Short mmCIF file of C-alpha atoms and ligand atoms in Angstrom, two decimals:
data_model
loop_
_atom_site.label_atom_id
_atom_site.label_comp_id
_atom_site.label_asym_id
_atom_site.label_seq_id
_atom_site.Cartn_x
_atom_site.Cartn_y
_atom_site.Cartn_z
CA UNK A 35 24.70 -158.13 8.97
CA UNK A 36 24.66 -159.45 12.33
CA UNK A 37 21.50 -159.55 14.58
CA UNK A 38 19.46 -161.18 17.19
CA UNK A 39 17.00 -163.32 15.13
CA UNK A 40 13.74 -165.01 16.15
CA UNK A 41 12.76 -168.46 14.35
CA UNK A 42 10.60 -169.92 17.08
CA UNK A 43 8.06 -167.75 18.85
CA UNK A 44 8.60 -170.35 21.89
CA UNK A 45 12.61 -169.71 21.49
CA UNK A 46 14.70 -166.93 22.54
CA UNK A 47 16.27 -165.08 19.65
CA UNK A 48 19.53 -166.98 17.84
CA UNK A 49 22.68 -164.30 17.18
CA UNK A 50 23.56 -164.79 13.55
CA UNK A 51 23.26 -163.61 10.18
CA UNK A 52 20.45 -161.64 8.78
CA UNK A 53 19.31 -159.38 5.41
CA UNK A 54 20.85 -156.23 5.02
CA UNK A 55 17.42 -153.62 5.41
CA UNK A 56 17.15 -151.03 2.64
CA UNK A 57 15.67 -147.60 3.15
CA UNK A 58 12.79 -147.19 0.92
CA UNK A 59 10.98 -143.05 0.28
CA UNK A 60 10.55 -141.62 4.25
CA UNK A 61 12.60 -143.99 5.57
CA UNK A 62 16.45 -143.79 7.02
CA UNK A 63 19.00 -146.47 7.87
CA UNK A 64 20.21 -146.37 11.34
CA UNK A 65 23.72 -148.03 12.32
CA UNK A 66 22.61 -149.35 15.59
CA UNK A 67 24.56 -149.21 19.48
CA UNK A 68 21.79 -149.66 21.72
CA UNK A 69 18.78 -151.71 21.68
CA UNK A 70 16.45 -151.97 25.16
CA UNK A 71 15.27 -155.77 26.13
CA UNK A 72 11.86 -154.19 27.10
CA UNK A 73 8.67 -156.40 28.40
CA UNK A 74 7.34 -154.99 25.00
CA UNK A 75 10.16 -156.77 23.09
CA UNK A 76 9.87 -159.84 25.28
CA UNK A 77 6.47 -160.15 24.82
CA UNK A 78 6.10 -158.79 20.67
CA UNK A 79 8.96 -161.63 19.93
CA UNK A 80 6.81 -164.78 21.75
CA UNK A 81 4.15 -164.03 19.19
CA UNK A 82 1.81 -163.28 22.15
CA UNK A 83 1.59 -159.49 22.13
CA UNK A 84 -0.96 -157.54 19.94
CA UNK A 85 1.39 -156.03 17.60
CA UNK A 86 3.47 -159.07 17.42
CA UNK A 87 5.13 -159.59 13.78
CA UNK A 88 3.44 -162.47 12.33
CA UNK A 89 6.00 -163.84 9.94
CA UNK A 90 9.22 -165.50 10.41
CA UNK A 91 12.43 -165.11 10.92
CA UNK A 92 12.19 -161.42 12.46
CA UNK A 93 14.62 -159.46 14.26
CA UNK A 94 12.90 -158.35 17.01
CA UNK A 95 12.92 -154.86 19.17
CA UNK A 96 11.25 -152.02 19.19
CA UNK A 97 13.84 -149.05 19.42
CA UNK A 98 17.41 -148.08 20.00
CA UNK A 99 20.50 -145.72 20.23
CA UNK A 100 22.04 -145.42 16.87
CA UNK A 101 23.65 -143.30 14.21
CA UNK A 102 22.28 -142.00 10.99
CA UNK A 103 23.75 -142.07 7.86
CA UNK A 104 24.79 -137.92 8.16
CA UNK A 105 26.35 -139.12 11.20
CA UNK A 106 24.10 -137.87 13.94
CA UNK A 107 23.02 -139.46 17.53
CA UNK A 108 19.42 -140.45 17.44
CA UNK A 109 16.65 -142.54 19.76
CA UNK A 110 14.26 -144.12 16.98
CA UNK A 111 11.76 -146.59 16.73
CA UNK A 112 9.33 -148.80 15.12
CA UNK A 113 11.74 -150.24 12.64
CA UNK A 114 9.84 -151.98 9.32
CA UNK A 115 9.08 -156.00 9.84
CA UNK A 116 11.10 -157.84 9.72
CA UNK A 117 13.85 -155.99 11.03
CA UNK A 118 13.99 -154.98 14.06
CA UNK A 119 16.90 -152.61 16.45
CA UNK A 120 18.43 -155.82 17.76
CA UNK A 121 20.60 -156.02 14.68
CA UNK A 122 23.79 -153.89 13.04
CA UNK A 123 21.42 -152.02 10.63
CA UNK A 124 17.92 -151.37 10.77
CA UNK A 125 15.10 -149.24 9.29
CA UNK A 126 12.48 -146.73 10.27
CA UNK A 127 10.88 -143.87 8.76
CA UNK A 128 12.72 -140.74 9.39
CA UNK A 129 9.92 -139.19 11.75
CA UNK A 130 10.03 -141.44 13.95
CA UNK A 131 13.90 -140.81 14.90
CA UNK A 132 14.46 -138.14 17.70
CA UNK A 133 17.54 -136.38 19.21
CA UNK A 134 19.26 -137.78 22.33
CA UNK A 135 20.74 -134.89 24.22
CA UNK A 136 24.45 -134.77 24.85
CA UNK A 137 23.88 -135.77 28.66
CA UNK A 138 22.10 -139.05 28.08
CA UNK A 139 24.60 -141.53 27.05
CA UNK A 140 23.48 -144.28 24.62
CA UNK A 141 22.96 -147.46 27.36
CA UNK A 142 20.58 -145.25 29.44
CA UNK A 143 18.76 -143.46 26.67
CA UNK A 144 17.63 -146.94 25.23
CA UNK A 145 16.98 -148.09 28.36
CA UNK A 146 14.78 -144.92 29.41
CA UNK A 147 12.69 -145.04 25.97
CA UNK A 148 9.71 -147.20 26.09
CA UNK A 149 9.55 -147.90 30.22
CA UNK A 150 9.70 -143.39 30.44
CA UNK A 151 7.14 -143.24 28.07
CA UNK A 152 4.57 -145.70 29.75
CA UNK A 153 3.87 -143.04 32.55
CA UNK A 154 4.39 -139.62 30.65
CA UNK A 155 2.53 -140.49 27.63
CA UNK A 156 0.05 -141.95 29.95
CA UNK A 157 0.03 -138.55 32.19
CA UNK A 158 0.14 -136.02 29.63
CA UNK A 159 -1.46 -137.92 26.16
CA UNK A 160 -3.96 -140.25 28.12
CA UNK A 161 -5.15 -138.44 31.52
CA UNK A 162 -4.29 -134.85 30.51
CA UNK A 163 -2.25 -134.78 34.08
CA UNK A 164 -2.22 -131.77 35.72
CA UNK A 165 0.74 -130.18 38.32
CA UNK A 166 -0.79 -130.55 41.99
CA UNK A 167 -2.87 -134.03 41.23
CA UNK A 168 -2.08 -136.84 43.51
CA UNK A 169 -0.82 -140.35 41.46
CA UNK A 170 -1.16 -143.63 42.55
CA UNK A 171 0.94 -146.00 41.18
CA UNK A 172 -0.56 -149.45 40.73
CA UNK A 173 2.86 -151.79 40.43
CA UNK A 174 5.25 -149.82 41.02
CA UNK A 175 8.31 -151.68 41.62
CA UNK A 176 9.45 -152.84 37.96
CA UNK A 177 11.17 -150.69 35.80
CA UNK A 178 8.38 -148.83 34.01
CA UNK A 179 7.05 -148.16 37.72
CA UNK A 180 10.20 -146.89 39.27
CA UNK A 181 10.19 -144.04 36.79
CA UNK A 182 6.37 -143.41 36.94
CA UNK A 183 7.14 -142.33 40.24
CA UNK A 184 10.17 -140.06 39.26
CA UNK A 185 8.28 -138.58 36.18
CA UNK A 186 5.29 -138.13 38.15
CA UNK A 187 7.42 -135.99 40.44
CA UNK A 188 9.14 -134.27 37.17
CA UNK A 189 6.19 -133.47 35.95
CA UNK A 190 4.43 -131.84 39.00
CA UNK A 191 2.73 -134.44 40.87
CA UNK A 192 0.94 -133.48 44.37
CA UNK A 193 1.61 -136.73 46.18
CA UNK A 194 2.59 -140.03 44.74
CA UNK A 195 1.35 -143.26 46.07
CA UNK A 196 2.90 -146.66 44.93
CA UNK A 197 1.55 -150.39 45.48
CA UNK A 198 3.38 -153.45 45.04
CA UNK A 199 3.16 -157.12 46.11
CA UNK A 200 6.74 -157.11 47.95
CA UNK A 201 6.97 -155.24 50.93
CA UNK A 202 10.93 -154.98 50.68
CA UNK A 203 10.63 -154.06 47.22
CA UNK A 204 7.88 -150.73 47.89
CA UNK A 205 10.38 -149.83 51.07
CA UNK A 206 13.06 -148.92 48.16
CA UNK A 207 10.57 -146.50 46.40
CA UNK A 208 10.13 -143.60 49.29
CA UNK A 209 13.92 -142.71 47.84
CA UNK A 210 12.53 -142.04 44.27
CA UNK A 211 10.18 -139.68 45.44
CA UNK A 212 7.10 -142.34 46.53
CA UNK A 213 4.68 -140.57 49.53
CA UNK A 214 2.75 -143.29 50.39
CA UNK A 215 3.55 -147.48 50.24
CA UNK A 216 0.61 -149.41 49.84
CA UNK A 217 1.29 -153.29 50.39
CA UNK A 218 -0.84 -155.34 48.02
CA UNK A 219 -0.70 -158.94 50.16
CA UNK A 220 -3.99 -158.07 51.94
CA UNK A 221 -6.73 -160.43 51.34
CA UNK A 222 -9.11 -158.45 48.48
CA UNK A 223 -11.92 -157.16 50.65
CA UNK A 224 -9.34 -155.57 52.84
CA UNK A 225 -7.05 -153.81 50.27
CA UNK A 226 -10.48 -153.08 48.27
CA UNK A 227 -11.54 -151.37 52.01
CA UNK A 228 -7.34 -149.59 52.34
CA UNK A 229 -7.88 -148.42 48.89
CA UNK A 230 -11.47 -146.98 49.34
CA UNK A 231 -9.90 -144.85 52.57
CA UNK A 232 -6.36 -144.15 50.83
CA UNK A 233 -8.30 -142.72 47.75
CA UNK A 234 -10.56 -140.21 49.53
CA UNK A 235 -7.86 -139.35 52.15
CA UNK A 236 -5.03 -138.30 49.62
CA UNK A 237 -7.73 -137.22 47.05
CA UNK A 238 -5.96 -139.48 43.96
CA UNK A 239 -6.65 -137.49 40.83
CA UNK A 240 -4.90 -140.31 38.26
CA UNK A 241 -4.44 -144.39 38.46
CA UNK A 242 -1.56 -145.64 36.71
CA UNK A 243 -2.33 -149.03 36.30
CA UNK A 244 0.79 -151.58 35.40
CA UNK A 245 -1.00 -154.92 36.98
CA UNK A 246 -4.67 -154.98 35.84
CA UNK A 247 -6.09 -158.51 37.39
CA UNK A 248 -7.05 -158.47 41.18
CA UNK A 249 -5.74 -155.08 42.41
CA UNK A 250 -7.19 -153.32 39.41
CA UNK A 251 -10.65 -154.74 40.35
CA UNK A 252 -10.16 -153.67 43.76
CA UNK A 253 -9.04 -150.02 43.07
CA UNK A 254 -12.24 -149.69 40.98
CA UNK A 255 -14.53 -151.31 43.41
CA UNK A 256 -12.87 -148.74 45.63
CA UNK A 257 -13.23 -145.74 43.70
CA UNK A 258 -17.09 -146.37 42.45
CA UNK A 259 -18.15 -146.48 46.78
CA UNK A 260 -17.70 -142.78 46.14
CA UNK A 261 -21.02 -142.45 43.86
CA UNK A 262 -22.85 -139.23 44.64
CA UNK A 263 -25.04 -136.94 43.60
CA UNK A 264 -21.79 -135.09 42.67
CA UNK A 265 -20.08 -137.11 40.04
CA UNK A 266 -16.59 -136.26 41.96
CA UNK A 267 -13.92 -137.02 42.70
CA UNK A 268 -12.75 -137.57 38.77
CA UNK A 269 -10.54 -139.99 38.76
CA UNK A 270 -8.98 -141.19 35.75
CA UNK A 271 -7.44 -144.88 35.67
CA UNK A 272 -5.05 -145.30 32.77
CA UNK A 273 -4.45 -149.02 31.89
CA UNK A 274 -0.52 -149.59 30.90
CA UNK A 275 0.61 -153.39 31.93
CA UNK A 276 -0.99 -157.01 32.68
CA UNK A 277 1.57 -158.20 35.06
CA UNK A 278 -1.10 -159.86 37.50
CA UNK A 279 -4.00 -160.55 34.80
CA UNK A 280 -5.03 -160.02 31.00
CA UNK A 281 -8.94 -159.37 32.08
CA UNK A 282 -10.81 -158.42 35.12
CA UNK A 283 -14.70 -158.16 35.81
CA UNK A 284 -16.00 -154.75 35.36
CA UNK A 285 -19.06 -153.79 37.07
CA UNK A 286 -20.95 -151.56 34.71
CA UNK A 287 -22.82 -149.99 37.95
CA UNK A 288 -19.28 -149.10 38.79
CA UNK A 289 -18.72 -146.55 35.62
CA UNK A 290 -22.03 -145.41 35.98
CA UNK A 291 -21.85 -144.60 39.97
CA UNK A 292 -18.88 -142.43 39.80
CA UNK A 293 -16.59 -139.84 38.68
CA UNK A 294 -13.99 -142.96 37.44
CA UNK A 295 -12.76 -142.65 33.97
CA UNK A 296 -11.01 -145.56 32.23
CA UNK A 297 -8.57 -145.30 30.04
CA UNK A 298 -5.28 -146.92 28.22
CA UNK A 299 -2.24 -145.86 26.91
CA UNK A 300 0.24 -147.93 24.77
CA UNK A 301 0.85 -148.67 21.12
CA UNK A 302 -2.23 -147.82 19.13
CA UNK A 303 -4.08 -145.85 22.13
CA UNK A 304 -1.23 -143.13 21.68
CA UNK A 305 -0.30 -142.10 17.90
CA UNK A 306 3.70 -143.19 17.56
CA UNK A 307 3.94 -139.21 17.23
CA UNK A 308 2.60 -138.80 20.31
CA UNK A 309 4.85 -141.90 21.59
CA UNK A 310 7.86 -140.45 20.27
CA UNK A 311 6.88 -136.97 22.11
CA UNK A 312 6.20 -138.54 25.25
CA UNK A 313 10.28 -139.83 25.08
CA UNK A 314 11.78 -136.77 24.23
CA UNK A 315 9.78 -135.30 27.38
CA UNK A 316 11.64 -138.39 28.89
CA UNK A 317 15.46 -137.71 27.42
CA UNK A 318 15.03 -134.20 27.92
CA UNK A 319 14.26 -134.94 32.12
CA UNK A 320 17.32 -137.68 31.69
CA UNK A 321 19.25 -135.02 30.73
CA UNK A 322 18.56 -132.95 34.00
CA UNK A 323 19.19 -135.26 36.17
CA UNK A 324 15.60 -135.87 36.98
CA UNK A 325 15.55 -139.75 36.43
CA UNK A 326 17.70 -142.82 37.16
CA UNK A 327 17.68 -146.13 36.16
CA UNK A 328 19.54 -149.14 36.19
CA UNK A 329 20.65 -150.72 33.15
CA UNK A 330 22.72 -153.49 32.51
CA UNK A 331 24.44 -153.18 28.79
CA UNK A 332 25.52 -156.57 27.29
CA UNK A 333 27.07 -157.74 23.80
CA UNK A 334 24.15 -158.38 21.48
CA UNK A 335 26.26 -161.54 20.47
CA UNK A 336 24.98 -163.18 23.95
CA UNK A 337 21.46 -162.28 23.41
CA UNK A 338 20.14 -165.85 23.89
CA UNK A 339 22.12 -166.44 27.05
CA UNK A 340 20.34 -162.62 28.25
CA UNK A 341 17.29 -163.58 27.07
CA UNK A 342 16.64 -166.37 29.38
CA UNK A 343 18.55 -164.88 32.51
CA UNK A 344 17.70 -161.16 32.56
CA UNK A 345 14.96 -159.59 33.80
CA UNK A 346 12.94 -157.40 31.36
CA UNK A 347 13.67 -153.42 31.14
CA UNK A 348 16.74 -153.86 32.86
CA UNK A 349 19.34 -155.06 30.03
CA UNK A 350 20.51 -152.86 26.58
CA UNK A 351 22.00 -155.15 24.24
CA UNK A 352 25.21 -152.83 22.67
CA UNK A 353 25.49 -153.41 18.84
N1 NAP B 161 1.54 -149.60 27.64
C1 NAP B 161 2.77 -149.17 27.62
O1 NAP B 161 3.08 -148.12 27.04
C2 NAP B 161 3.82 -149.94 28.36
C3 NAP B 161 5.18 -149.56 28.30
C4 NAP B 161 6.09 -150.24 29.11
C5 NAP B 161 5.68 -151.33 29.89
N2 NAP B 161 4.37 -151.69 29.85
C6 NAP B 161 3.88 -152.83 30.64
O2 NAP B 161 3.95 -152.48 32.02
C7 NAP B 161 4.22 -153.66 32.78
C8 NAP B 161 5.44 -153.41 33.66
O3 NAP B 161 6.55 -153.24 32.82
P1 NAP B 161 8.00 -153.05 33.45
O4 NAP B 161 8.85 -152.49 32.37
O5 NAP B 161 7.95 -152.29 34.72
O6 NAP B 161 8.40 -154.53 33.73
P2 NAP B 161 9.44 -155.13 34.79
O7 NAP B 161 10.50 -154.15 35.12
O8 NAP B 161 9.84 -156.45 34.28
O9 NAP B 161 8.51 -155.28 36.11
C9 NAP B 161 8.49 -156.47 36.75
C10 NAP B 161 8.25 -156.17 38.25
O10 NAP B 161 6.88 -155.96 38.47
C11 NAP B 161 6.51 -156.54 39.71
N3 NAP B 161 5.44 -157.51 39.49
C12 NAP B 161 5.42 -158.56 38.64
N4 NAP B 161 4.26 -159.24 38.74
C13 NAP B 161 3.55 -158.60 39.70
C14 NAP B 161 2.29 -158.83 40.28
N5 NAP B 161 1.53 -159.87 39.90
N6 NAP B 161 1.86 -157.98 41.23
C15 NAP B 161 2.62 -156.93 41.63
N7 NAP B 161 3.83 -156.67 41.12
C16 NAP B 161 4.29 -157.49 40.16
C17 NAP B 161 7.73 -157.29 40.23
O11 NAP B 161 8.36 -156.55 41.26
P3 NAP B 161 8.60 -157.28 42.70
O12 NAP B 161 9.27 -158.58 42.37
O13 NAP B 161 9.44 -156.29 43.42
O14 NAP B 161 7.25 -157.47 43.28
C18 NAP B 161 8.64 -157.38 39.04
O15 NAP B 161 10.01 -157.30 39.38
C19 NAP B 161 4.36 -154.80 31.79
O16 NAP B 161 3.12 -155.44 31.68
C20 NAP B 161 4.71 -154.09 30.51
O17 NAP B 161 4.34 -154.84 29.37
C21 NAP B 161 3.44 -151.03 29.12
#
């Protein structure tokens, strides 16, 4: 069959030709159309992400569009190493395949799957979110951001409050449904001082955290100035990207002084059940209306031309 292959964890993937996967007991074939070219994907197929495959060749990616062998319209994912969706054929276990509704067409539904579930799985598995709580949005502006905000909303949020580095880019995210834009270009004792003030006025119930490094350690700094004798507010901080930084220095005076509560959400902090819930909440919203995104679809046969020119979470390779 034909796939996108990786042979060089410093390469992008090669199109060419690859094993034919077999379905072994649980498992299904899937005839693939749509496979998402996610910062997951990106970063499991230079070796350098936690659940990275460790042998070679693989075909990398982590879920898809694609058609069973009875014929029906399915999101799935976690295929079996070595194969992966970005390929004619793959092969998952048949749990972990889920309906598309009719209204989601196959591009967007890829597209949606593992950027949607960052926030709701983080909302509803990780901080137990509740309609009325105010959301800040740490990084906001990629494409995992963009529909925190819009699921946030979905989902029942208070108010929603968004950061990013770009000024131009935040501007853009008052139209998805973002309350308040908090530039992060401030030197650290200043945002650590705009965060402290931004926290208590809008009473932030949940942190969705997609940048860790500097402005992480400045949110918490921020939130543990509210120690009291009351251990409130609660505010849980759920850890989803690295963008800006892979560690940050953690007080321990700053668990211990307040009502903050860190978490994480992603592959292994969420059961691929609970992953696979958290996109069907995310199809299902799709399928209102609720969500938009913008995804570029592109032959899987240029994959290594895509691979070096496209940015992350925005393309869908079409089998
Ligand atoms: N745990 C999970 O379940 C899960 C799922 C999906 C994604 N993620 C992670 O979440 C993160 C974001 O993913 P994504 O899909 O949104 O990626 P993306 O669409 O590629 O986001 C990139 C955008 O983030 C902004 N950005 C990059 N570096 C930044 C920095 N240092 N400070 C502030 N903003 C920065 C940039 O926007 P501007 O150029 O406009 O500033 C950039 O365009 C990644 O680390 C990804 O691995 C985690």
């Amino acid at each position: 069959m034909k796939a996108a292959i990786v042979h060089d964890y410093a390469a992008p993937p090669r199109y060419g030709d690859f094993t034919d996967p077999s379905a072994q007991a649980h498992e299904t074939l899937v005839h693939v159309r749509t496979a998402a070219l996610s910062q997951l994907v990106r970063s499991q197929a230079s070796g350098k992400h936690y659940s990275s495959g460790k042998i070679l060749p693989l075909v990398p990616g982590v879920d898809g569009v694609g058609q069973l062998p009875d014929g029906k319209r399915v999101y799935f994912a976690f295929p079996r190493a070595p194969f992966g969706s970005m390929a004619q054929t793959t092969v998952v276990e048949r749990c972990h395949c889920i309906a598309v509704p009719d209204g989601v067409d196959d591009v967007s539904a890829a597209a949606l799957g593992n950027p949607g579930m960052s926030s709701w799985g983080a909302l509803m598995g990780r901080a137990k979110f509740q309609p009325g709580e105010n959301v800040l949005i740490n990084g906001a502006t990629g494409v995992s951001g963009r529909l925190a905000i819009q699921i946030a909303r979905y989902l029942g949020a208070g108010k929603v409050l968004v950061t990013g580095r770009n000024a131009g880019s935040i501007e853009g995210l008052k139209a998805l449904g973002a309350d308040v834009l908090i530039p992060l270009d401030a030197p650290i004792e200043q945002l650590t001082e705009t965060f402290r003030s931004i926290l208590r006025e809008h009473q932030v119930n949940v942190i969705l955290d997609y940048l860790w490094g500097p402005s992480a350690e400045s949110l918490i700094h921020a939130v543990s100035a509210h120690g009291s004798g009351t251990a409130e507010p609660r505010i849980r901080m759920v850890q989803i990207g690295s963008l800006s930084g892979n560690t940050i220095a953690l007080p321990g005076s700053a668990l211990r002084s307040s009502g903050l509560e860190l978490l994480g959400s992603g592959l292994g902090s969420l059961s691929n059940e609970a992953l696979l819930d958290a996109i069907s909440g995310v199809l299902k919203a799709a399928a209102e209306g609720a969500l938009s995104i913008e995804a570029e679809a592109v032959p899987l046969a240029d994959v290594e031309a895509a691979w070096q020119t496209a940015g992350a979470g925005r393309v869908v390779f079409r089998v």
